[in-house]
Amino acid sequence: MGRTVILTDDLGRGERLARNLGGGPSLVLHDLYGDAEPPRGADLVISDVSALTSDAVLRLRRTLAVARDKATPFLALIHGNLGRGEIQATALGATRILPASAANALLATAVAALSSAGRGPDDGVALRRCADEARSAFRAIFRADTTPAAAIVDAGTTVIVRAIREAKVRDWLNVVAGFDDVTHRHCLTVAGLAAAFAQSLGLNETDTHHLTKGALLHDIGKARIPLSILNKPAPLNAAERLEMDRHPAIGYDMLADGGYDAGTLAVVRSHHEYLDGSGYPDGLRAQEIPDLVRLITICDIFAALIEARPYKAPKPIREAYEILGTLGPKLDADLLRAFRQVVVACDQTTLRASA
């Protein structure tokens, strides 16, 4: 790691952050409200400011103008409202944004990626780093022994939303397709599709984050499904399918007492429900299924169709979308039509030729 400058409004907290990142002479603390001149020549700048008031934003802007140039990576840690903080940090030119409460391991991954990025990395390299950060977050989320911490979920969600906003969804799918673990790959694929769907629908930052978070968590119950079933290199038999079909209810129970909102809990429990009542685990029908769930169900099925599995080849993009259309009353027809914009973005040449 090169020279890292930490901008803080609390030197005690800044010192703890420096220790968490390994300490040493390459880490320089700067008090945003002190009298010292901002350090120059940073290879990475991290801001850890508890409240982005108008005064703090002005001080940050002035300090950043001295401490970094346009090619210097800038990681902004956000305290409080993540949506508002992301808008403010983006306006300041942040390269990456994470909740300040994110686990040290995830923070270290982001810092390592930014520190090794070099000056002016190409878009493909940057996207792969985003995908690696998201995978790191998902590994911390996907654990059978504990309810995932909200800070880690928010951090992973933020990385995915930002990647889809700055890159192309088809490039995200191509990068994620190279991941080995089937469940990691699937959940990151669904989350990327959900972020792109939100973007195509014109959802605001808060709703986009909410939708993408639900997609990231939708299969959390699989963390407690036996690996012999989860990673079976062949189609499941009837008994194994019954066990696998428990994952929505298991996931709901894992999150129910973890402070998660009702919408996210509905996604986790009901993403396999169909409008005609033929889904599981509760056989919900029509208006019993919220729009948030309907959106993610479409992304989930589409992702499963286009993914390679040990026992099946991936479906081409156009064919996968046509299969969604054959499900008729099971899916929301209006949302399925709207999803076509995402499908076009996944494979523009194929779909435009068939339009």
PDB file of C-alpha atoms in Angstrom, residues 23 149 178 232 249 288:
ATOM      1  CA  GLY A  23      -0.775   1.224  10.804  1.00  0.00           C
ATOM      2  CA  ALA A 149     -24.898  -7.659   9.776  1.00  0.00           C
ATOM      3  CA  GLY A 178     -16.307 -16.517 -13.675  1.00  0.00           C
ATOM      4  CA  LYS A 232     -24.831 -31.319  -6.174  1.00  0.00           C
ATOM      5  CA  ALA A 249     -38.715 -19.944   5.061  1.00  0.00           C
ATOM      6  CA  GLU A 288     -50.711 -10.815  -1.771  1.00  0.00           C
TER       7      GLU A 288
END
